[in-house]
């Protein structure tokens, strides 16, 4: 392979492969910038010319803390470029990471693989020397093996083209940290050559002690969806307990703290609330079920249908709480919707529970003022009918009910006394169990949260109860 000598992190000289990253969205842009930050020469490739132009000009087209600074750093160092040209990519790279989207197919639970198929094919057709293609997108099990055959058929170099899968576990909001300091690396390989080349690419992380799991292609593909299924199940588990608490008059917050003290259970992803969303978990658990059914193992993951159902019910139940606080009808009621992103520290509104709730309130006749610190523009593109305002104060001003939908720090730390003076009525639904209940009650607010008793002083939670925020 065509290697250049570079210094990685100013420490070790070694023959480093040149890297392309195909698809520069949330995952790909982060991966490209971080590989350049590790010292590699990187070419980012996307079919979206405005996105490529933004990145080339040093602007990250989405919100990700720390990424703009890193992009500026590697652009200034001359280690990264961006293009829409696949010929250039094929000529440049020794290792090509494919990070394109795999959204849910319209009218089906299956994954739409057209972008993955196109990226691999377009690249492979142009590659004229030995190279490694590495899939990072989340795909149905069996995709990598199929693509390995396909790229070898279409490439002029045939079997000299190798394919591996390297599933990605980064979390939006922590993407830079997760990429540079992952909790594990998984290499899905079909040959020693592929493993050797991946070892070379990830050497800086492996040298830093990152645990490595080497697997075959189908196992590597399954690691990703199995992990996401587990996390989704844990979130829906505590939300199922919230549903039972609601009818039993029990308090799910206290229940979750008590469960979290059990080391075997742990507190992470055990916070009750509005549930999960975003561009990964919902579509990944659906695609997993779909694929397992195709393979004759649908029964094994049928429970994921329940996980999904519990998660979606949290949205309509949140609307119920707002309606109850409004006195039984949402017609003409002014609601402040705090949050639109699927989670804090992100501007991603794909399958965002917050935005879904805001939309349902609007469809029931409420006048909804939405404010999100970063996601207003994306939300407006998806649901232009809602009113978007530029500050929390503007959203709450005149509101008859306020609903916290995304637990940004700005909302968590707001002063309930100040907000109370802006609102038309002091009524709040804390759909993320993120607020200081006592402070709101003291400031005269009516407070509701899913799975908690109607009102009254909150039960004291133990110090350091270990309930982490679901990410
Ligand atoms: P995204 O929509 O933000 O980015 C996908 C990018 O691919 C877009 O910029 C699009 O223009 C580009 N693209 C589409 N077809 C292309 C082609 N043929 N050639 C080049 N570029 C092309 O999506 P994302 O969130 O970055 O997710 C990408 C994949 O990574 C998905 O499979 C997702 O499940 C997986 N993943 C995402 C995350 C995350 O946090 N976002 C984490 C782990 C895994």
Coordinates of C-alpha atoms and ligand atoms in Angstrom, one line a residue:
X1 CA 0.0 0.0 0.0
X2 CA 0.9 3.6 -0.5
X3 CA 2.0 4.9 2.9
X4 CA 3.4 8.2 4.0
X5 CA 5.7 8.6 7.0
X6 CA 4.0 10.9 9.5
X7 CA 4.3 11.6 13.2
X8 CA 1.3 10.6 15.1
X9 CA 0.7 12.8 18.2
X10 CA 4.3 13.9 18.0
X11 CA 5.5 10.6 19.4
X12 CA 6.0 7.8 17.1
X13 CA 7.1 7.7 13.4
X14 CA 5.5 4.9 11.4
X15 CA 4.2 4.3 7.9
X16 CA 0.7 5.6 8.2
X17 CA -2.0 4.9 5.7
X18 CA -3.9 7.8 4.1
X19 CA -7.5 7.8 5.1
X20 CA -10.7 8.8 3.4
X21 CA -14.0 9.2 5.2
X22 CA -17.1 8.7 3.0
X23 CA -20.1 10.5 4.4
X24 CA -19.3 13.5 6.6
X25 CA -22.5 13.7 8.8
X26 CA -22.6 13.5 12.6
X27 CA -20.5 10.3 12.6
X28 CA -18.2 10.8 9.5
X29 CA -17.2 14.5 10.1
X30 CA -16.3 13.6 13.7
X31 CA -14.3 10.5 12.6
X32 CA -12.5 12.4 9.8
X33 CA -11.5 15.3 12.1
X34 CA -10.4 13.0 14.9
X35 CA -8.3 10.8 12.6
X36 CA -6.6 14.0 11.4
X37 CA -6.1 15.1 15.0
X38 CA -4.4 11.7 15.6
X39 CA -1.9 12.7 12.9
X40 CA -3.3 11.0 9.7
X41 CA -3.7 12.7 6.4
X42 CA -7.5 12.6 5.8
X43 CA -9.8 13.3 2.9
X44 CA -13.5 13.8 3.8
X45 CA -16.0 12.9 1.0
X46 CA -19.7 13.6 0.8
X47 CA -22.4 13.9 -1.9
X48 CA -23.8 17.1 -0.3
X49 CA -21.8 20.0 -1.8
X50 CA -22.9 22.6 0.7
X51 CA -21.9 20.4 3.6
X52 CA -18.5 19.8 2.0
X53 CA -18.1 23.6 1.4
X54 CA -18.9 24.3 5.1
X55 CA -16.5 21.8 6.4
X56 CA -13.7 23.0 4.0
X57 CA -14.3 26.5 5.3
X58 CA -13.8 25.4 8.9
X59 CA -17.5 25.3 9.9
X60 CA -19.1 22.2 11.4
X61 CA -22.7 22.1 9.9
X62 CA -24.2 20.7 13.2
X63 CA -23.8 21.2 16.9
X64 CA -21.1 19.1 18.5
X65 CA -19.1 20.5 21.4
X66 CA -15.3 20.6 20.8
X67 CA -15.5 19.6 17.1
X68 CA -15.3 23.1 15.5
X69 CA -12.0 23.8 17.4
X70 CA -10.6 20.4 16.4
X71 CA -11.6 21.0 12.8
X72 CA -9.9 24.4 12.7
X73 CA -6.7 22.8 14.3
X74 CA -6.4 20.1 11.6
X75 CA -7.3 22.4 8.7
X76 CA -4.6 24.8 9.9
X77 CA -2.2 21.9 10.1
X78 CA -3.0 20.9 6.5
X79 CA -4.0 17.4 7.5
X80 CA -7.6 17.4 6.2
X81 CA -9.4 18.3 3.0
X82 CA -13.0 17.8 1.9
X83 CA -14.4 16.9 -1.6
X84 CA -17.4 15.5 -3.5
X85 CA -15.1 13.7 -5.9
X86 CA -15.0 9.9 -5.7
X87 CA -12.1 9.7 -8.2
X88 CA -10.0 11.8 -5.9
X89 CA -11.0 9.7 -2.9
X90 CA -10.1 6.4 -4.7
X91 CA -6.7 7.8 -5.7
X92 CA -5.9 9.3 -2.3
X93 CA -6.9 6.6 0.2
X94 CA -5.3 3.4 1.5
X95 CA -8.1 2.9 4.1
X96 CA -11.6 4.2 3.3
X97 CA -14.1 4.5 6.1
X98 CA -17.7 4.5 5.0
X99 CA -20.0 6.5 7.4
X100 CA -23.1 7.2 5.3
X101 CA -26.6 7.1 6.7
X102 CA -28.8 4.0 7.1
X103 CA -32.2 5.5 7.9
X104 CA -35.4 3.5 8.3
X105 CA -37.1 2.6 5.0
X106 CA -40.4 4.4 4.5
X107 CA -43.3 2.0 5.2
X108 CA -41.1 -0.7 6.7
X109 CA -39.0 -1.3 9.8
X110 CA -36.0 -2.3 7.6
X111 CA -32.9 -0.2 7.1
X112 CA -32.5 1.7 3.8
X113 CA -29.2 0.5 2.5
X114 CA -29.1 2.4 -0.8
X115 CA -26.6 5.0 0.5
X116 CA -24.2 2.3 1.9
X117 CA -24.5 0.2 -1.3
X118 CA -23.9 3.3 -3.5
X119 CA -20.9 4.6 -1.5
X120 CA -19.1 1.2 -1.5
X121 CA -19.8 0.6 -5.2
X122 CA -18.9 4.0 -6.4
X123 CA -15.6 3.8 -4.5
X124 CA -14.7 0.3 -5.4
X125 CA -15.3 0.8 -9.1
X126 CA -12.6 3.5 -9.0
X127 CA -10.0 1.8 -6.8
X128 CA -7.0 0.6 -8.9
X129 CA -4.5 -0.5 -6.1
X130 CA -4.8 -2.6 -3.0
X131 CA -6.9 -0.9 -0.3
X132 CA -9.1 -1.5 2.7
X133 CA -12.7 -0.5 2.8
X134 CA -14.1 -0.2 6.4
X135 CA -17.8 0.1 7.1
X136 CA -18.7 2.2 10.2
X137 CA -22.4 2.7 9.4
X138 CA -24.9 0.6 11.5
X139 CA -26.2 -2.1 9.2
X140 CA -28.3 -5.3 9.3
X141 CA -26.2 -8.4 10.0
X142 CA -25.1 -9.9 6.7
X143 CA -24.5 -6.6 4.9
X144 CA -20.7 -6.7 5.2
X145 CA -20.3 -10.2 3.8
X146 CA -22.6 -9.2 0.8
X147 CA -20.7 -6.0 0.2
X148 CA -17.3 -7.8 0.4
X149 CA -18.4 -9.9 -2.6
X150 CA -19.8 -6.9 -4.4
X151 CA -16.8 -4.6 -4.1
X152 CA -14.5 -7.3 -5.3
X153 CA -16.7 -7.9 -8.3
X154 CA -16.8 -4.3 -9.3
X155 CA -13.2 -3.2 -8.5
X156 CA -10.4 -3.4 -11.1
X157 CA -8.2 -4.9 -8.4
X158 CA -10.6 -7.7 -7.4
X159 CA -9.4 -9.6 -4.3
X160 CA -6.8 -7.0 -3.6
X161 CA -9.7 -4.9 -2.2
X162 CA -10.4 -6.0 1.4
X163 CA -13.5 -5.1 3.4
X164 CA -13.9 -4.8 7.2
X165 CA -16.5 -3.5 9.6
X166 CA -15.7 -1.3 12.6
X167 CA -18.9 -0.4 14.4
X168 CA -19.1 3.0 16.0
X169 CA -20.3 3.7 19.5
X170 CA -19.9 7.5 19.8
X171 CA -22.5 9.5 21.6
X172 CA -23.6 12.8 20.0
X173 CA -22.7 15.6 22.5
X174 CA -19.5 13.6 23.5
X175 CA -18.5 12.6 20.0
X176 CA -14.9 13.9 20.0
X177 CA -14.1 12.4 23.4
X178 CA -15.7 9.1 22.5
X179 CA -13.8 8.9 19.2
X180 CA -10.4 9.8 20.7
X181 CA -11.0 7.8 23.9
X182 CA -13.4 5.0 23.0
X183 CA -14.3 2.4 25.7
X184 CA -13.5 -0.4 23.2
X185 CA -12.7 -1.0 19.5
X186 CA -14.4 -3.7 17.5
X187 CA -12.8 -5.0 14.3
X188 CA -15.0 -7.2 12.1
X189 CA -12.6 -8.9 9.7
X190 CA -12.5 -11.7 7.2
X191 CA -8.7 -11.9 6.8
X192 CA -5.5 -11.4 8.7
X193 CA -4.6 -8.6 6.2
X194 CA -7.7 -6.6 7.2
X195 CA -6.9 -7.0 10.8
X196 CA -3.3 -5.9 10.3
X197 CA -4.3 -2.8 8.4
X198 CA -6.9 -1.8 11.1
X199 CA -4.3 -2.3 13.8
X200 CA -2.1 0.2 11.9
X201 CA -4.9 2.7 11.6
X202 CA -6.0 2.5 15.2
X203 CA -2.5 2.2 16.6
X204 CA -2.6 5.5 18.5
X205 CA -5.7 4.4 20.4
X206 CA -4.5 0.8 20.9
X207 CA -1.2 2.1 22.3
X208 CA -3.2 4.2 24.7
X209 CA -4.7 1.0 26.1
X210 CA -8.1 0.9 24.4
X211 CA -9.5 -2.7 24.6
X212 CA -9.9 -4.4 21.3
X213 CA -12.3 -7.1 20.3
X214 CA -11.5 -8.8 17.0
X215 CA -14.6 -10.6 15.5
X216 CA -15.9 -12.0 12.3
X217 CA -18.0 -9.7 10.1
X218 CA -21.5 -10.7 11.3
X219 CA -20.5 -10.6 15.0
X220 CA -19.1 -7.1 14.5
X221 CA -22.3 -5.9 12.9
X222 CA -24.4 -7.5 15.7
X223 CA -22.3 -5.8 18.5
X224 CA -23.7 -2.4 17.5
X225 CA -27.4 -3.4 17.3
X226 CA -27.1 -5.6 20.4
X227 CA -25.6 -2.7 22.4
X228 CA -28.3 -0.3 21.2
X229 CA -31.1 -2.8 21.9
X230 CA -29.8 -3.3 25.4
X231 CA -29.7 0.4 26.1
X232 CA -33.2 1.0 24.7
X233 CA -34.5 -1.9 26.7
X234 CA -33.0 -0.5 29.9
X235 CA -34.7 2.9 29.3
X236 CA -38.0 1.3 28.4
X237 CA -37.8 -0.9 31.4
X238 CA -37.7 2.0 33.9
X239 CA -40.4 3.7 31.8
X240 CA -42.6 0.6 32.1
X241 CA -42.1 0.8 35.8
X242 CA -43.2 4.4 35.6
X243 CA -46.4 3.3 34.0
X244 CA -47.1 0.9 36.8
X245 CA -46.1 3.5 39.4
X246 CA -48.7 5.9 37.9
X247 CA -51.6 3.5 38.5
X248 CA -50.3 2.3 41.8
X249 CA -49.7 5.7 43.3
X250 CA -45.9 5.0 43.6
X251 CA -42.9 7.1 42.8
X252 CA -40.7 5.9 40.0
X253 CA -37.9 8.3 40.8
X254 CA -37.5 6.7 44.3
X255 CA -37.9 3.3 42.7
X256 CA -35.1 4.0 40.2
X257 CA -32.7 5.2 42.9
X258 CA -33.3 2.1 45.0
X259 CA -32.7 -0.1 42.0
X260 CA -29.5 1.8 41.1
X261 CA -27.9 0.9 44.4
X262 CA -27.8 -2.7 43.1
X263 CA -24.4 -3.1 41.3
X264 CA -25.9 -5.8 39.1
X265 CA -28.4 -3.2 37.8
X266 CA -26.6 0.1 38.0
X267 CA -28.1 3.6 37.6
X268 CA -27.1 4.5 34.1
X269 CA -29.9 4.6 31.5
X270 CA -32.3 4.1 34.4
X271 CA -33.7 7.6 34.6
X272 CA -37.4 7.6 33.9
X273 CA -38.9 10.1 31.5
X274 CA -39.8 10.8 27.9
X275 CA -37.6 8.1 26.6
X276 CA -35.2 7.7 23.7
X277 CA -35.1 9.1 20.2
X278 CA -32.5 10.3 17.7
X279 CA -31.0 9.0 14.5
X280 CA -29.9 5.7 16.0
X281 CA -31.8 3.8 18.8
X282 CA -35.3 3.9 17.4
X283 CA -34.4 2.9 13.8
X284 CA -31.7 0.4 15.0
X285 CA -34.0 -1.6 17.2
X286 CA -36.6 -1.7 14.4
X287 CA -34.1 -2.7 11.8
X288 CA -32.8 -5.4 14.1
X289 CA -36.2 -6.9 14.6
X290 CA -36.8 -6.8 10.8
X291 CA -33.5 -8.5 10.0
X292 CA -33.9 -11.1 12.7
X293 CA -37.3 -12.0 11.3
X294 CA -35.9 -12.3 7.8
X295 CA -33.3 -14.8 9.3
X296 CA -36.0 -16.8 11.1
X297 CA -35.1 -15.5 14.6
X298 CA -37.8 -12.9 14.9
X299 CA -39.2 -14.4 18.1
X300 CA -35.8 -13.9 19.9
X301 CA -36.1 -10.1 19.6
X302 CA -39.9 -9.8 19.6
X303 CA -39.5 -8.0 23.0
X304 CA -38.0 -5.0 21.1
X305 CA -41.5 -4.3 19.7
X306 CA -42.6 -3.8 23.4
X307 CA -39.5 -1.7 24.1
X308 CA -40.5 0.5 21.1
X309 CA -44.1 0.7 22.2
X310 CA -43.4 1.6 25.8
X311 CA -41.1 4.4 24.5
X312 CA -43.7 5.8 22.1
X313 CA -46.4 5.7 24.8
X314 CA -44.3 8.1 27.0
X315 CA -44.9 10.8 24.4
X316 CA -48.7 10.5 24.4
X317 CA -48.7 10.2 28.2
X318 CA -46.7 13.5 28.4
X319 CA -49.3 15.1 26.3
X320 CA -51.9 13.7 28.7
X321 CA -50.1 15.4 31.6
X322 CA -50.0 18.8 29.9
X323 CA -53.8 18.4 29.0
X324 CA -54.6 17.5 32.6
X325 CA -52.7 20.6 33.9
X326 CA -54.5 22.7 31.4
X327 CA -57.8 21.6 32.8
X328 CA -58.9 18.9 30.4
X329 CA -58.5 20.5 27.0
X330 CA -55.6 21.9 24.9
X331 CA -57.7 24.0 22.6
X332 CA -56.3 27.5 22.5
X333 CA -54.0 26.8 25.5
X334 CA -50.6 28.5 25.3
X335 CA -47.8 26.0 26.0
X336 CA -44.1 26.6 26.4
X337 CA -42.2 23.7 25.0
X338 CA -38.6 23.7 26.4
X339 CA -36.4 21.6 24.1
X340 CA -36.7 20.1 20.6
X341 CA -33.4 18.1 20.2
X342 CA -33.6 14.4 21.1
X343 CA -31.2 15.0 23.9
X344 CA -29.1 17.9 25.3
X345 CA -25.8 19.0 23.7
X346 CA -27.1 18.1 20.3
X347 CA -29.1 19.8 17.6
X348 CA -30.3 16.5 16.2
X349 CA -34.1 16.3 15.9
X350 CA -34.3 13.0 14.1
X351 CA -37.1 11.0 15.8
X352 CA -36.9 13.5 18.7
X353 CA -39.4 12.8 21.5
X354 CA -39.4 16.5 22.4
X355 CA -40.5 17.6 18.9
X356 CA -43.0 14.8 18.7
X357 CA -44.7 16.0 21.9
X358 CA -44.7 19.6 20.7
X359 CA -46.3 18.5 17.4
X360 CA -49.0 16.5 19.2
X361 CA -49.8 19.4 21.5
X362 CA -50.2 21.6 18.4
X363 CA -52.4 19.1 16.7
X364 CA -54.7 19.1 19.8
X365 CA -55.2 22.9 19.4
X366 CA -52.5 24.3 21.7
X367 CA -50.5 27.3 20.7
X368 CA -46.9 26.0 21.2
X369 CA -43.9 28.2 21.6
X370 CA -40.8 26.0 21.2
X371 CA -37.3 27.0 22.3
X372 CA -34.2 24.9 22.0
X373 CA -30.7 26.4 22.6
X374 CA -29.3 24.7 19.4
X375 CA -32.0 22.8 17.6
X376 CA -34.6 25.5 16.6
X377 CA -33.4 25.7 13.0
X378 CA -33.5 21.9 12.4
X379 CA -36.8 21.6 14.2
X380 CA -38.3 24.4 12.1
X381 CA -37.3 22.5 8.9
X382 CA -39.1 19.4 10.1
X383 CA -42.2 21.1 11.6
X384 CA -42.5 24.7 10.3
X385 CA -46.0 25.0 11.8
X386 CA -44.8 25.4 15.4
X387 CA -43.8 28.8 16.8
X388 CA -40.1 29.0 17.4
X389 CA -38.7 31.6 19.8
X390 CA -35.2 32.8 20.6
X391 CA -35.1 32.4 24.4
X392 CA -36.5 30.4 27.3
X393 CA -38.0 33.6 28.6
X394 CA -39.8 34.2 25.3
X395 CA -41.2 30.7 25.4
X396 CA -42.5 30.9 28.9
X397 CA -43.9 34.4 28.7
X398 CA -47.7 34.1 28.9
X399 CA -47.6 30.3 28.9
X400 CA -50.5 28.5 30.7
X401 CA -48.5 25.3 30.9
X402 CA -44.7 24.8 30.6
X403 CA -43.3 21.5 29.6
X404 CA -39.6 20.5 29.9
X405 CA -38.8 18.2 27.0
X406 CA -35.0 18.2 26.6
X407 CA -32.9 18.5 29.7
X408 CA -30.5 21.2 28.6
X409 CA -28.5 22.8 31.5
X410 CA -30.1 26.1 30.7
X411 CA -33.5 24.7 31.6
X412 CA -32.3 22.7 34.6
X413 CA -30.7 25.7 36.2
X414 CA -33.4 28.3 35.5
X415 CA -34.9 30.1 38.4
X416 CA -38.5 29.0 39.0
X417 CA -39.3 32.3 40.7
X418 CA -38.2 34.3 37.7
X419 CA -40.0 31.9 35.3
X420 CA -43.1 32.1 37.4
X421 CA -43.3 35.9 37.0
X422 CA -43.2 35.4 33.2
X423 CA -45.7 32.6 32.9
X424 CA -49.5 33.2 32.8
X425 CA -49.9 30.2 35.1
X426 CA -47.3 28.3 37.2
X427 CA -47.9 24.8 35.9
X428 CA -45.0 22.6 34.7
X429 CA -44.6 19.1 33.3
X430 CA -41.1 17.9 33.9
X431 CA -41.0 15.2 31.2
X432 CA -37.3 14.5 31.9
X433 CA -37.3 14.4 35.7
X434 CA -34.6 16.9 35.5
X435 CA -35.8 19.8 37.7
X436 CA -35.4 20.7 41.3
X437 CA -39.0 19.7 42.4
X438 CA -38.8 21.4 45.8
X439 CA -37.7 24.7 44.3
X440 CA -40.6 24.6 41.9
X441 CA -43.1 23.8 44.6
X442 CA -41.7 26.5 46.8
X443 CA -42.1 29.0 44.0
X444 CA -45.7 28.1 43.7
X445 CA -45.7 25.8 40.6
X446 CA -48.0 22.9 40.1
X447 CA -45.5 20.1 39.1
X448 CA -46.2 16.9 37.2
X449 CA -43.8 14.2 36.1
X450 CA -44.4 10.8 34.5
X451 CA -44.6 8.0 37.1
X452 CA -44.7 10.3 40.1
X453 CA -47.6 11.0 42.5
X454 CA -49.7 14.0 41.4
X455 CA -48.3 16.7 43.7
X456 CA -46.8 17.4 47.1
X457 CA -43.4 17.5 48.6
X458 CA -41.1 15.2 46.7
X459 CA -39.7 12.2 48.6
X460 CA -36.1 12.9 49.6
X461 CA -33.6 11.2 47.4
X462 CA -30.4 9.8 48.9
X463 CA -27.3 11.8 48.3
X464 CA -25.3 10.7 45.2
X465 CA -28.1 8.3 44.3
X466 CA -26.2 7.4 41.2
X467 CA -29.1 7.9 38.8
X468 CA -27.3 9.0 35.6
X469 CA -29.0 10.8 32.8
X470 CA -29.9 8.6 29.9
X471 CA -27.7 9.5 26.9
Ligands
LIG1 P1 -25.9 11.7 8.8 O1 -27.2 11.7 8.1 O2 -25.6 12.8 9.7 O3 -24.7 11.6 7.8 C1 -24.7 10.8 6.7 C2 -23.9 11.5 5.6 O4 -23.7 10.6 4.5 C3 -24.6 12.7 5.0 O5 -23.7 13.9 5.1 C4 -24.9 12.4 3.5 O6 -24.9 13.5 2.7 C5 -23.8 11.4 3.3 N1 -24.0 10.5 2.2 C6 -25.1 9.8 1.8 N2 -24.9 9.1 0.7 C7 -23.6 9.2 0.4 C8 -22.7 8.7 -0.6 N3 -23.2 7.8 -1.5 N4 -21.5 9.0 -0.6 C9 -21.0 9.9 0.3 N5 -21.7 10.5 1.2 C10 -23.0 10.1 1.3 O7 -25.9 10.3 9.6 P2 -25.0 9.9 10.9 O8 -25.8 10.2 12.1 O9 -23.6 10.4 10.7 O10 -25.0 8.3 10.8 C11 -24.3 7.6 9.8 C12 -24.3 6.2 10.2 O11 -23.6 6.0 11.4 C13 -25.7 5.5 10.4 O12 -25.6 4.2 10.0 C14 -25.8 5.6 11.9 O13 -26.7 4.6 12.4 C15 -24.4 5.3 12.3 N6 -24.0 5.9 13.7 C16 -24.3 7.2 14.0 C17 -24.0 7.6 15.2 C18 -24.4 9.0 15.6 O14 -24.2 9.4 16.8 N7 -24.8 9.9 14.8 C19 -23.3 6.8 16.2 C20 -23.0 5.5 15.8 C21 -23.3 5.0 14.5

